Coordinates of C-alpha atoms in Angstrom, one line a residue:
Chain D
M1 CA 0.0 0.0 0.0
Q2 CA 1.5 3.3 -1.1
K3 CA 1.6 6.4 1.2
I4 CA 1.0 10.0 0.1
V5 CA 1.5 13.0 2.4
I6 CA -0.5 16.1 1.7
D7 CA 0.0 19.7 2.7
A8 CA -3.6 20.9 3.3
M9 CA -2.7 24.6 3.6
G10 CA -1.7 27.2 1.0
A11 CA -4.3 26.8 -1.7
D12 CA -6.0 30.1 -2.7
L13 CA -9.4 28.6 -1.9
G14 CA -8.4 27.3 1.5
S15 CA -8.0 23.9 3.1
K16 CA -11.7 22.9 2.4
I17 CA -10.9 22.1 -1.3
V18 CA -8.1 19.9 -0.1
V19 CA -10.3 18.1 2.4
E20 CA -13.0 17.6 -0.2
A21 CA -10.4 16.3 -2.8
I22 CA -9.0 13.8 -0.3
K23 CA -12.4 12.5 0.7
D24 CA -13.3 12.0 -3.0
F25 CA -9.9 10.4 -3.7
L26 CA -10.2 7.9 -0.9
K27 CA -13.6 6.8 -2.3
D28 CA -12.1 6.0 -5.6
Y29 CA -8.7 4.5 -4.6
K30 CA -8.4 1.9 -1.9
D31 CA -4.8 0.9 -2.0
V32 CA -3.4 4.2 -0.6
Q33 CA -2.8 5.6 2.8
I34 CA -2.9 9.4 3.2
I35 CA -1.2 11.6 5.8
V36 CA -2.3 15.2 6.0
S37 CA -0.5 18.2 7.6
G38 CA -2.3 21.4 8.5
K39 CA -4.4 23.2 11.1
K40 CA -6.1 20.2 12.8
E41 CA -9.3 22.2 13.4
E42 CA -9.7 22.6 9.6
L43 CA -9.2 18.9 9.0
K44 CA -12.0 17.5 11.3
D45 CA -13.9 16.0 8.3
L46 CA -10.8 13.8 7.6
E47 CA -10.6 12.3 11.1
G48 CA -10.6 8.5 11.0
L49 CA -9.8 8.6 7.2
V50 CA -6.2 9.8 7.3
K51 CA -3.4 10.4 9.7
I52 CA -3.4 14.1 10.7
I53 CA -0.3 16.0 11.6
D54 CA -1.1 19.3 13.3
A55 CA 0.9 22.2 12.0
R56 CA 0.2 25.7 13.3
D57 CA 2.1 27.7 10.7
V58 CA 1.5 28.2 6.9
M59 CA 4.1 29.0 4.3
Q60 CA 3.2 32.3 2.5
M61 CA 3.2 32.9 -1.2
E62 CA 6.1 35.3 -1.1
D63 CA 8.2 33.0 1.1
G64 CA 11.6 32.0 -0.4
A65 CA 14.7 30.0 0.5
L66 CA 15.3 31.8 3.8
E67 CA 11.8 31.1 5.1
V68 CA 12.1 27.5 4.0
M69 CA 15.0 27.1 6.4
R70 CA 13.3 29.0 9.2
K71 CA 9.7 28.0 9.1
K72 CA 9.9 24.5 10.4
E73 CA 6.4 24.6 11.9
T74 CA 4.7 25.1 8.6
S75 CA 2.4 22.4 7.2
M76 CA 4.6 22.4 4.1
I77 CA 7.8 21.6 5.8
K78 CA 6.1 19.1 8.1
A79 CA 4.7 17.3 5.1
I80 CA 8.1 17.1 3.4
E81 CA 9.6 15.8 6.5
V82 CA 7.3 12.9 6.6
A83 CA 8.5 11.9 3.1
K84 CA 12.1 12.6 4.2
K85 CA 11.8 10.1 7.1
G86 CA 10.6 7.5 4.6
E87 CA 7.1 7.5 6.0
A88 CA 5.6 8.5 2.6
D89 CA 6.4 8.0 -1.1
A90 CA 5.0 11.2 -2.4
V91 CA 4.3 14.8 -1.3
V92 CA 1.5 17.1 -2.7
S93 CA 1.1 20.8 -2.0
A94 CA -0.7 23.8 -3.5
G95 CA 1.4 26.3 -1.5
S96 CA 4.1 28.7 -2.6
T97 CA 5.9 27.2 -5.7
G98 CA 9.3 28.7 -4.9
A99 CA 9.2 27.6 -1.2
F100 CA 7.9 24.1 -2.1
L101 CA 10.4 23.4 -4.8
T102 CA 13.3 24.7 -2.7
A103 CA 12.2 22.8 0.4
A104 CA 11.6 19.5 -1.5
T105 CA 15.1 19.8 -3.2
I106 CA 16.9 20.6 0.1
H107 CA 15.1 17.9 2.2
L108 CA 14.6 15.1 -0.2
K109 CA 17.8 15.7 -2.2
L110 CA 18.5 15.3 -5.9
I111 CA 18.7 11.8 -7.4
E112 CA 22.3 10.8 -7.8
G113 CA 23.8 12.2 -10.9
V114 CA 21.0 14.8 -11.4
K115 CA 22.3 18.5 -11.4
R116 CA 18.9 20.2 -11.4
A117 CA 15.3 19.2 -10.7
A118 CA 12.8 20.2 -13.4
L119 CA 9.1 20.9 -13.2
V120 CA 7.1 19.0 -15.8
S121 CA 3.4 19.3 -16.8
P122 CA 1.3 18.1 -19.6
F123 CA -0.5 20.6 -21.9
P124 CA -3.6 19.8 -24.0
T125 CA -2.9 19.7 -27.7
R126 CA -5.1 20.4 -30.8
D127 CA -5.6 16.7 -31.6
G128 CA -7.1 16.0 -28.2
S129 CA -3.9 14.4 -26.9
S130 CA -1.2 16.1 -24.7
V131 CA 2.5 17.2 -24.7
V132 CA 4.7 17.5 -21.7
L133 CA 7.1 20.5 -21.3
L134 CA 10.0 20.6 -18.9
D135 CA 11.3 22.7 -17.2
I136 CA 8.3 25.0 -16.8
G137 CA 9.8 27.0 -13.9
A138 CA 11.9 25.2 -11.3
N139 CA 15.0 27.0 -12.6
S140 CA 15.6 30.6 -13.7
E141 CA 18.6 29.7 -15.8
N142 CA 19.9 26.4 -17.3
N143 CA 23.0 25.3 -19.1
A144 CA 23.2 22.8 -22.0
E145 CA 24.1 19.8 -19.7
Q146 CA 21.1 20.5 -17.5
L147 CA 18.9 20.6 -20.6
L148 CA 20.3 17.2 -21.7
Q149 CA 19.2 15.8 -18.3
F150 CA 15.8 17.3 -18.7
A151 CA 15.6 15.5 -22.0
K152 CA 16.5 12.2 -20.3
M153 CA 14.0 12.8 -17.5
G154 CA 11.2 13.9 -19.9
N155 CA 11.9 10.8 -21.9
I156 CA 11.5 8.5 -18.9
Y157 CA 8.4 10.3 -17.7
T158 CA 6.7 10.1 -21.1
K159 CA 7.6 6.5 -21.8
N160 CA 5.9 5.6 -18.5
F161 CA 3.0 8.0 -18.4
K162 CA 2.0 7.8 -22.1
N163 CA 3.1 4.2 -22.7
I164 CA 5.1 5.2 -25.7
K165 CA 8.4 3.5 -26.6
E166 CA 10.0 6.4 -28.4
P167 CA 8.5 9.7 -27.4
R168 CA 8.7 12.3 -30.1
M169 CA 11.1 14.8 -28.5
Y170 CA 11.9 18.4 -29.4
L171 CA 14.0 21.2 -28.1
L172 CA 12.2 24.6 -27.8
S173 CA 14.0 27.3 -29.9
N174 CA 13.4 30.3 -32.0
G175 CA 13.6 28.4 -35.3
T176 CA 13.5 24.8 -36.4
E177 CA 17.0 24.6 -38.0
K178 CA 19.6 23.2 -35.7
E179 CA 21.8 26.3 -36.0
K180 CA 18.9 28.4 -34.5
G181 CA 18.8 29.4 -30.9
S182 CA 20.8 31.0 -28.1
P183 CA 24.3 29.6 -27.6
V184 CA 23.0 27.4 -24.7
I185 CA 20.2 26.0 -26.9
K186 CA 22.7 25.3 -29.8
E187 CA 25.0 23.4 -27.4
A188 CA 22.1 21.5 -25.9
H189 CA 20.9 20.5 -29.4
K190 CA 24.4 19.0 -30.0
L191 CA 24.4 17.1 -26.6
I192 CA 20.9 15.8 -27.1
K193 CA 21.7 14.7 -30.6
E194 CA 24.8 12.9 -29.4
A195 CA 22.8 11.1 -26.7
K196 CA 21.0 9.3 -29.5
F197 CA 17.4 9.4 -28.3
K198 CA 15.5 7.5 -30.9
G199 CA 12.6 10.0 -30.9
F200 CA 14.6 13.2 -31.0
K201 CA 13.3 15.3 -33.9
G202 CA 15.3 18.6 -33.4
N203 CA 14.1 22.1 -32.7
I204 CA 10.5 23.2 -32.4
E205 CA 9.1 26.7 -32.5
A206 CA 6.7 27.8 -29.7
R207 CA 4.0 28.0 -32.4
E208 CA 4.0 24.2 -32.9
V209 CA 4.2 23.0 -29.3
L210 CA 0.5 22.5 -28.9
S211 CA -0.1 21.2 -32.4
G212 CA 0.1 17.6 -31.4
C213 CA 3.4 16.8 -33.2
A214 CA 5.4 16.4 -30.0
D215 CA 5.3 14.2 -26.9
V216 CA 8.0 16.0 -25.0
V217 CA 9.4 19.5 -25.4
V218 CA 12.7 20.3 -23.6
T219 CA 13.3 23.9 -22.5
G220 CA 15.1 25.9 -19.8
G221 CA 13.1 27.0 -16.8
F222 CA 13.0 30.7 -17.7
E223 CA 11.7 30.2 -21.2
G224 CA 9.5 27.3 -20.1
N225 CA 7.8 29.5 -17.6
I226 CA 7.2 32.2 -20.2
F227 CA 5.7 29.7 -22.5
L228 CA 3.4 28.3 -19.8
K229 CA 2.2 31.6 -18.6
G230 CA 2.0 33.1 -22.1
T231 CA -0.4 30.3 -23.1
E232 CA -2.4 30.8 -19.9
G233 CA -2.7 34.5 -20.5
T234 CA -3.7 34.1 -24.2
A235 CA -6.3 31.5 -23.3
K236 CA -7.7 33.8 -20.6
M237 CA -7.8 36.7 -23.0
I238 CA -9.6 34.7 -25.7
S239 CA -12.1 33.3 -23.3
G240 CA -12.8 36.8 -22.1
L241 CA -13.3 38.0 -25.6
L242 CA -15.5 35.0 -26.3
K243 CA -17.8 35.9 -23.4
D244 CA -18.1 39.4 -24.7
A245 CA -18.9 38.0 -28.1
F246 CA -21.8 35.9 -26.8
K247 CA -23.1 38.8 -24.7
K248 CA -23.3 41.2 -27.6
N249 CA -27.0 41.0 -28.2
I250 CA -30.1 38.8 -28.0
F251 CA -29.1 36.7 -31.0
T252 CA -25.6 36.0 -29.8
K253 CA -27.0 35.1 -26.4
L254 CA -29.3 32.6 -28.0
G255 CA -26.5 31.4 -30.2
Y256 CA -24.5 30.7 -27.0
L257 CA -27.3 28.6 -25.5
L258 CA -27.5 26.5 -28.7
A259 CA -23.7 26.1 -29.0
K260 CA -23.2 25.5 -25.3
S261 CA -22.6 21.8 -25.5
G262 CA -19.8 22.3 -28.1
I263 CA -18.3 25.1 -26.1
N264 CA -18.3 23.0 -22.9
D265 CA -16.5 20.2 -24.8
M266 CA -13.9 22.7 -25.8
S267 CA -13.5 24.1 -22.3
A268 CA -13.1 20.6 -21.0
K269 CA -10.2 19.9 -23.4
M270 CA -8.5 23.1 -22.4
D271 CA -9.0 22.8 -18.7
Y272 CA -5.7 22.4 -16.8
K273 CA -7.7 21.2 -13.8
N274 CA -8.0 17.8 -15.6
Y275 CA -4.3 17.5 -15.5
G276 CA -3.8 18.1 -11.8
G277 CA -0.4 19.1 -10.7
A278 CA 3.1 19.6 -12.0
L279 CA 5.7 17.0 -11.1
L280 CA 9.1 18.0 -9.8
L281 CA 11.4 15.5 -11.5
G282 CA 14.9 14.7 -10.3
V283 CA 14.3 14.4 -6.5
N284 CA 14.2 11.2 -4.4
K285 CA 10.4 11.3 -3.9
V286 CA 7.4 12.0 -6.0
V287 CA 6.8 15.7 -5.5
V288 CA 3.6 17.2 -7.0
K289 CA 2.9 20.9 -7.0
A290 CA -0.9 21.6 -7.4
H291 CA -1.9 24.9 -9.0
G292 CA -2.4 27.6 -6.3
S293 CA -5.9 28.3 -7.6
S294 CA -6.9 24.6 -7.6
D295 CA -10.5 23.7 -6.9
S296 CA -11.2 20.3 -5.3
R297 CA -11.2 18.6 -8.7
A298 CA -7.8 20.0 -9.7
F299 CA -6.4 19.0 -6.3
Y300 CA -7.9 15.5 -6.7
N301 CA -6.0 15.2 -10.0
A302 CA -2.8 16.4 -8.3
I303 CA -3.2 13.5 -5.8
R304 CA -3.9 11.2 -8.8
V305 CA -0.6 12.3 -10.4
A306 CA 1.3 11.4 -7.2
Y307 CA -0.6 8.1 -7.0
E308 CA 0.1 7.1 -10.6
S309 CA 3.8 8.1 -10.4
N310 CA 4.2 5.7 -7.5
K311 CA 2.3 3.0 -9.3
K312 CA 4.6 3.3 -12.2
S313 CA 7.7 3.3 -9.9
L314 CA 8.8 6.6 -11.5
I315 CA 11.5 7.3 -8.9
E316 CA 13.1 3.9 -9.2
K317 CA 13.1 4.2 -13.0
M318 CA 14.7 7.6 -12.8
R319 CA 17.4 6.3 -10.4
E320 CA 18.2 3.4 -12.7
E321 CA 18.3 5.3 -16.0
L322 CA 20.1 8.5 -14.8
K323 CA 22.9 6.6 -13.2
Chain O
M18 CA 6.9 63.7 -49.9
Q19 CA 8.2 60.6 -48.2
K20 CA 9.5 57.6 -50.1
I21 CA 9.0 53.9 -49.3
V22 CA 10.8 51.1 -51.1
I23 CA 9.0 47.7 -51.1
D24 CA 10.4 44.2 -51.8
A25 CA 7.5 42.6 -53.8
M26 CA 8.8 39.1 -53.5
G27 CA 9.0 36.6 -50.7
A28 CA 5.4 36.6 -49.3
D29 CA 3.9 33.1 -49.0
L30 CA 1.0 34.2 -51.1
G31 CA 3.2 35.6 -53.9
S32 CA 3.7 39.1 -55.3
K33 CA 0.0 39.6 -56.2
I34 CA -0.9 40.4 -52.6
V35 CA 1.9 43.0 -52.5
V36 CA 0.7 44.6 -55.8
E37 CA -2.9 44.8 -54.5
A38 CA -1.8 46.3 -51.2
I39 CA 0.3 49.0 -53.0
K40 CA -2.6 49.9 -55.3
D41 CA -4.9 50.2 -52.3
F42 CA -2.4 52.2 -50.3
L43 CA -1.8 54.7 -53.1
K44 CA -5.6 55.3 -53.3
D45 CA -5.6 56.2 -49.6
Y46 CA -2.3 58.1 -49.2
K47 CA -1.3 60.8 -51.6
D48 CA 1.8 62.2 -50.0
V49 CA 4.0 59.1 -50.6
Q50 CA 6.1 57.9 -53.5
I51 CA 6.7 54.1 -53.8
I52 CA 9.5 52.2 -55.3
V53 CA 9.1 48.4 -55.9
S54 CA 11.7 45.8 -56.5
G55 CA 10.8 42.4 -58.0
K56 CA 10.3 40.4 -61.1
K57 CA 9.0 43.2 -63.4
E58 CA 6.6 40.8 -65.3
E59 CA 4.8 40.3 -62.0
L60 CA 4.5 44.0 -61.4
K61 CA 2.8 45.1 -64.6
D62 CA -0.3 46.4 -62.7
L63 CA 1.9 48.9 -60.9
E64 CA 3.3 50.5 -64.1
G65 CA 2.8 54.2 -64.0
L66 CA 2.0 54.2 -60.3
V67 CA 5.4 53.4 -58.8
K68 CA 9.0 53.2 -59.8
I69 CA 9.9 49.6 -60.6
I70 CA 13.3 48.0 -60.1
D71 CA 13.6 44.7 -61.9
A72 CA 15.2 42.0 -59.7
R73 CA 15.6 38.5 -61.1
D74 CA 16.4 36.6 -57.9
V75 CA 14.4 36.0 -54.7
M76 CA 15.8 35.5 -51.2
Q77 CA 14.7 32.1 -49.9
M78 CA 13.1 31.4 -46.5
E79 CA 16.1 29.4 -45.3
D80 CA 18.7 32.0 -46.5
G81 CA 21.0 33.3 -43.8
A82 CA 23.9 35.7 -43.3
L83 CA 26.0 34.1 -46.0
E84 CA 23.3 34.4 -48.7
V85 CA 22.7 38.0 -47.6
M86 CA 26.3 38.8 -48.7
R87 CA 26.1 36.8 -51.9
K88 CA 22.7 37.3 -53.4
K89 CA 23.0 40.8 -54.6
E90 CA 20.5 40.3 -57.4
T91 CA 17.6 39.6 -55.0
S92 CA 14.6 41.9 -54.8
M93 CA 15.3 42.2 -51.0
I94 CA 18.9 43.4 -51.3
K95 CA 18.0 45.7 -54.2
A96 CA 15.2 47.3 -52.1
I97 CA 17.5 47.8 -49.1
E98 CA 20.2 49.3 -51.4
V99 CA 17.7 52.0 -52.5
A100 CA 17.3 53.0 -48.9
K101 CA 21.0 52.8 -48.3
K102 CA 21.6 55.3 -51.2
G103 CA 19.2 57.6 -49.5
E104 CA 16.6 57.3 -52.2
A105 CA 14.0 56.0 -49.7
D106 CA 13.1 56.6 -46.1
A107 CA 11.7 53.2 -45.4
V108 CA 11.9 49.5 -46.6
V109 CA 9.2 46.9 -46.3
S110 CA 9.5 43.2 -47.0
A111 CA 7.6 40.0 -46.3
G112 CA 10.6 37.8 -47.1
S113 CA 12.9 35.7 -44.9
T114 CA 13.0 37.3 -41.5
G115 CA 16.6 36.3 -40.8
A116 CA 17.9 37.5 -44.1
F117 CA 16.0 40.7 -44.0
L118 CA 17.1 41.7 -40.5
T119 CA 20.7 40.8 -41.2
A120 CA 20.8 42.6 -44.5
A121 CA 19.1 45.7 -43.1
T122 CA 21.5 45.9 -40.2
I123 CA 24.6 45.4 -42.4
H124 CA 23.6 47.8 -45.1
L125 CA 21.7 50.5 -43.2
K126 CA 23.9 50.3 -40.1
L127 CA 22.9 50.7 -36.5
I128 CA 22.1 54.2 -35.1
E129 CA 25.1 55.6 -33.3
G130 CA 25.2 54.3 -29.8
V131 CA 22.9 51.3 -30.4
K132 CA 24.4 47.9 -29.8
R133 CA 21.7 45.7 -31.1
A134 CA 18.6 46.3 -33.2
A135 CA 15.2 45.0 -31.9
L136 CA 12.1 43.8 -33.5
V137 CA 9.0 45.4 -32.1
S138 CA 5.3 44.7 -32.6
P139 CA 2.0 45.5 -31.0
F140 CA -0.2 42.7 -29.5
P141 CA -3.9 43.2 -29.0
T142 CA -4.9 43.3 -25.3
R143 CA -8.0 42.2 -23.4
D144 CA -9.2 45.8 -23.0
G145 CA -9.3 46.4 -26.7
S146 CA -6.0 48.4 -26.6
S147 CA -2.5 47.1 -27.4
V148 CA 0.9 46.4 -25.8
V149 CA 4.2 46.5 -27.6
L150 CA 6.9 43.8 -27.0
L151 CA 10.5 44.1 -27.9
D152 CA 12.7 42.2 -28.9
I153 CA 10.4 39.6 -30.5
G154 CA 13.2 37.9 -32.4
A155 CA 15.9 40.0 -34.0
N156 CA 18.4 38.5 -31.5
S157 CA 18.9 35.0 -30.1
E158 CA 20.6 36.2 -26.9
N159 CA 20.8 39.6 -25.2
N160 CA 22.7 41.0 -22.3
A161 CA 21.4 43.5 -19.7
E162 CA 22.9 46.5 -21.4
Q163 CA 21.1 45.6 -24.6
L164 CA 17.8 45.1 -22.7
L165 CA 18.3 48.6 -21.3
Q166 CA 18.5 50.0 -24.8
F167 CA 15.4 48.0 -25.8
A168 CA 13.7 49.8 -22.9
K169 CA 14.8 53.1 -24.3
M170 CA 13.8 52.3 -27.8
G171 CA 10.4 50.9 -26.7
N172 CA 9.8 54.0 -24.7
I173 CA 10.5 56.3 -27.6
Y174 CA 8.4 54.2 -30.0
T175 CA 5.4 54.0 -27.6
K176 CA 5.5 57.7 -26.7
N177 CA 5.2 58.5 -30.4
F178 CA 2.9 55.8 -31.6
K179 CA 0.5 55.8 -28.8
N180 CA 0.8 59.4 -27.8
I181 CA 1.5 58.6 -24.2
K182 CA 3.8 60.7 -22.1
E183 CA 4.9 58.0 -19.7
P184 CA 4.4 54.5 -21.1
R185 CA 3.8 51.9 -18.5
M186 CA 6.8 49.8 -19.0
Y187 CA 7.6 46.3 -17.6
L188 CA 10.4 43.7 -17.9
L189 CA 9.3 40.2 -18.8
S190 CA 10.4 37.7 -16.1
N191 CA 9.3 34.5 -14.4
G192 CA 7.9 36.4 -11.4
T193 CA 6.9 39.9 -10.4
E194 CA 9.4 40.5 -7.6
K195 CA 12.5 42.3 -8.6
E196 CA 14.7 39.4 -7.4
K197 CA 13.0 37.0 -9.8
G198 CA 14.5 36.1 -13.2
S199 CA 17.6 34.9 -14.9
P200 CA 20.9 36.6 -13.9
V201 CA 20.6 38.7 -17.1
I202 CA 17.1 39.8 -16.3
K203 CA 18.0 40.7 -12.7
E204 CA 20.9 42.9 -13.9
A205 CA 18.6 44.5 -16.6
H206 CA 16.1 45.2 -13.9
K207 CA 18.7 47.2 -12.0
L208 CA 19.9 49.1 -15.1
I209 CA 16.4 50.0 -16.2
K210 CA 15.5 51.1 -12.6
E211 CA 18.6 53.3 -12.5
A212 CA 17.8 54.9 -15.8
K213 CA 14.7 56.3 -14.0
F214 CA 12.0 55.8 -16.7
K215 CA 9.0 57.5 -15.1
G216 CA 6.6 54.7 -16.2
F217 CA 8.8 51.7 -15.2
K218 CA 6.7 49.4 -13.1
G219 CA 9.0 46.4 -12.6
N220 CA 8.7 42.8 -13.7
I221 CA 5.7 41.2 -15.4
E222 CA 4.8 37.6 -15.8
A223 CA 3.9 36.3 -19.3
R224 CA 0.4 35.7 -18.0
E225 CA -0.3 39.4 -17.6
V226 CA 1.3 40.8 -20.8
L227 CA -2.0 40.8 -22.7
S228 CA -4.2 42.0 -19.8
G229 CA -3.9 45.6 -20.7
C230 CA -1.8 46.7 -17.7
A231 CA 1.3 47.5 -19.8
D232 CA 2.2 49.7 -22.8
V233 CA 5.7 48.3 -23.3
V234 CA 7.2 45.0 -22.3
V235 CA 11.0 44.6 -22.6
T236 CA 12.4 41.1 -23.3
G237 CA 15.3 39.4 -24.9
G238 CA 14.9 38.2 -28.5
F239 CA 14.9 34.5 -27.6
E240 CA 12.2 34.7 -24.9
G241 CA 10.3 37.3 -26.9
N242 CA 10.1 35.0 -29.8
I243 CA 8.8 32.2 -27.6
F244 CA 6.2 34.5 -26.2
L245 CA 5.1 35.7 -29.7
K246 CA 4.9 32.3 -31.2
G247 CA 3.4 30.7 -28.0
T248 CA 0.5 33.2 -28.2
E249 CA 0.1 32.5 -31.9
G250 CA 0.0 28.7 -31.3
T251 CA -2.4 29.0 -28.5
A252 CA -4.8 31.3 -30.4
K253 CA -4.6 28.9 -33.4
M254 CA -5.4 25.9 -31.2
I255 CA -8.3 27.6 -29.5
S256 CA -9.7 28.8 -32.8
G257 CA -9.5 25.2 -34.1
L258 CA -11.3 23.9 -31.0
L259 CA -13.9 26.6 -31.4
K260 CA -14.6 25.5 -35.0
D261 CA -15.0 21.9 -33.8
A262 CA -17.3 23.1 -31.0
F263 CA -19.6 24.9 -33.5
K264 CA -19.6 22.0 -35.9
K265 CA -20.7 19.4 -33.3
N266 CA -24.4 19.2 -34.2
I267 CA -27.2 21.1 -35.8
F268 CA -27.9 23.1 -32.7
T269 CA -24.3 24.3 -32.3
K270 CA -24.2 25.1 -36.0
L271 CA -27.3 27.3 -35.6
G272 CA -25.8 28.8 -32.5
Y273 CA -22.8 29.8 -34.6
L274 CA -25.0 31.6 -37.2
L275 CA -26.7 33.5 -34.4
A276 CA -23.5 34.4 -32.5
K277 CA -21.5 35.1 -35.7
S278 CA -21.5 38.9 -35.4
G279 CA -20.0 38.7 -31.9
I280 CA -17.5 36.1 -33.0
N281 CA -16.5 38.3 -35.9
D282 CA -15.9 41.2 -33.6
M283 CA -13.7 39.0 -31.5
S284 CA -11.7 37.7 -34.5
A285 CA -11.1 41.3 -35.6
K286 CA -9.7 42.2 -32.2
M287 CA -7.3 39.3 -32.3
D288 CA -6.3 39.7 -35.9
Y289 CA -2.6 40.5 -36.3
K290 CA -3.3 41.5 -39.9
N291 CA -4.7 44.8 -38.5
Y292 CA -1.3 45.5 -37.0
G293 CA 0.7 45.1 -40.1
G294 CA 4.4 44.5 -39.8
A295 CA 7.0 44.4 -37.1
L296 CA 9.4 47.4 -37.0
L297 CA 13.2 46.8 -36.7
L298 CA 14.2 49.5 -34.2
G299 CA 17.8 50.8 -34.0
V300 CA 18.8 51.0 -37.6
N301 CA 19.2 54.2 -39.7
K302 CA 16.0 53.8 -41.7
V303 CA 12.5 52.7 -41.1
V304 CA 12.5 48.9 -41.6
V305 CA 9.3 46.9 -41.6
K306 CA 9.0 43.2 -41.7
A307 CA 5.6 42.0 -42.9
H308 CA 4.4 38.6 -41.8
G309 CA 5.4 35.9 -44.3
S310 CA 1.8 34.8 -44.5
S311 CA 0.4 38.3 -45.1
D312 CA -2.6 38.8 -47.3
S313 CA -3.0 42.1 -49.0
R314 CA -4.7 43.8 -46.0
A315 CA -1.8 42.8 -43.7
F316 CA 0.7 44.0 -46.2
Y317 CA -1.2 47.3 -46.6
N318 CA -0.9 47.7 -42.9
A319 CA 2.8 47.0 -43.0
I320 CA 3.2 49.8 -45.5
R321 CA 1.1 52.0 -43.2
V322 CA 3.5 51.2 -40.3
A323 CA 6.4 52.5 -42.5
Y324 CA 4.4 55.5 -43.5
E325 CA 3.5 56.5 -40.0
S326 CA 7.0 55.9 -38.6
N327 CA 8.2 58.4 -41.2
K328 CA 5.4 60.9 -40.5
K329 CA 6.4 60.8 -36.8
S330 CA 10.1 61.2 -37.6
L331 CA 10.8 58.1 -35.6
I332 CA 14.4 57.7 -36.8
E333 CA 15.4 61.3 -36.0
K334 CA 13.9 60.9 -32.5
M335 CA 15.8 57.7 -32.0
R336 CA 19.0 59.3 -33.0
E337 CA 18.5 62.3 -30.7
E338 CA 17.4 60.3 -27.6
L339 CA 19.9 57.5 -27.9
K340 CA 23.0 59.7 -28.3

């Protein structure tokens, strides 16, 4: 039976969405034991279902490396410590991304041979499938050797999660030709090519990432973060304009009512909440960062990501293949 | 009377969209003289309206710096040479971006004091206004000092094109706090802050760029290109999903017909073709890169960008303020 420890605090919508997600999850999955850290008075509904660790302090959004070392009484650090002691296989939190990634890396340590951890998440694609990008923001600068490791980790992740033998892998650049890119990207291209991944297809432009042609896209954390948030911002803007469009007059409003089922299908395809959390690859435990604005369904899916990673022995496979 | 030289070749849809755009433009604007380079047999409809320079060769999409030096008979180089000789104030081309930017920089030279030219373009924002980003792809790596110059050039451009005294300026990063970002971005933040732009507001995340809160966003060419193409790809994906949504069944199809006027308003707001071309800032002439896939309306707007830049004496203002 696998064990997952969950930080119940730090989500924008409060601990109640976490409590709800855990209750739902335990209804659907029987072979899992859950440990929860947080203010115990907010976790009453979970009594008898999970092990509760009372934590009086909460990591704040703006907290960085310094607070990670100081704030030992936070639900986040207490959750990570459970995993550190070997009492859980995975940690899930919706709290401050910077603090969570820093704390997880410090306490759980990088897998032997790994230079930098990377945050990986699937994005929906035009063809109804998905593509994973890494790093989407664990680092603010990466060198070519680190990008090569991201390629390796992304490859292992995709082989296991998508059940593909040879994931179609690309390197994000400003042009498709191999001589395109910053000096770091050009060097990374060379290293990834030399590593002879069977599915490596070369460079990809940001325009094609969501087209469905790729299974894995490798990028540095800074650019990956810009891609991630750029797509979020564009989607938000278009959905706002679409709302305006339907509100224009009585005909457009009626049009919306008629087209609603199609629009809902579309929204479902785009909805990041179906994808759950982003995985931090390269550390010695399964570490899942749920979106700060998660609702209970999104947080449920973040727990599911942790659960499936354990099921697929992702950490063991990383350790073996990255040696 | 201002003079604009236009490379008629190199657009994906062929020279006919350029010919059509020029004819339309000359109907609307009387105080401009146009010179066109290209295969003269394709430019017959322009005889008597413009000065035609016959050019037998065309710069290819994949052509780089080497071809720029070699292919002197291309319509692109011939157009740039007209500007170089002082016989035109502006050059417009829809041909290979790499070749065009390289050739323009080599032949027209950087304005005194400028280290790197930058490509700038407006993006539509949620509030129906626009934001300009630079550099969106003239460079594949930039240092902090170059980013400071982009801030200066973006400021001059926006003051003149948007008629704003103090453009709200941001630096693109992976977090809003000033200590967020790659080492180059952190250093650029310091330099821009020290330069005391009245409208500098600090860092911006990619998610907020299109929200309407910014007039100018400064970024390196590599990340800027990823932002630009990432938004293009996302918009394309959503518009594809939207088409599927409306095609789902007879009700959604009817819904589309009813909502069409609103949807068309939305498409118009999003349409880059209304914005025309991207300007290459920092060289001694007005240089406008039209989108490769331009139709005649988009190319018309690219000519308009050149025309208005001349009207506003953009180059003279750059020279003065960048000294």
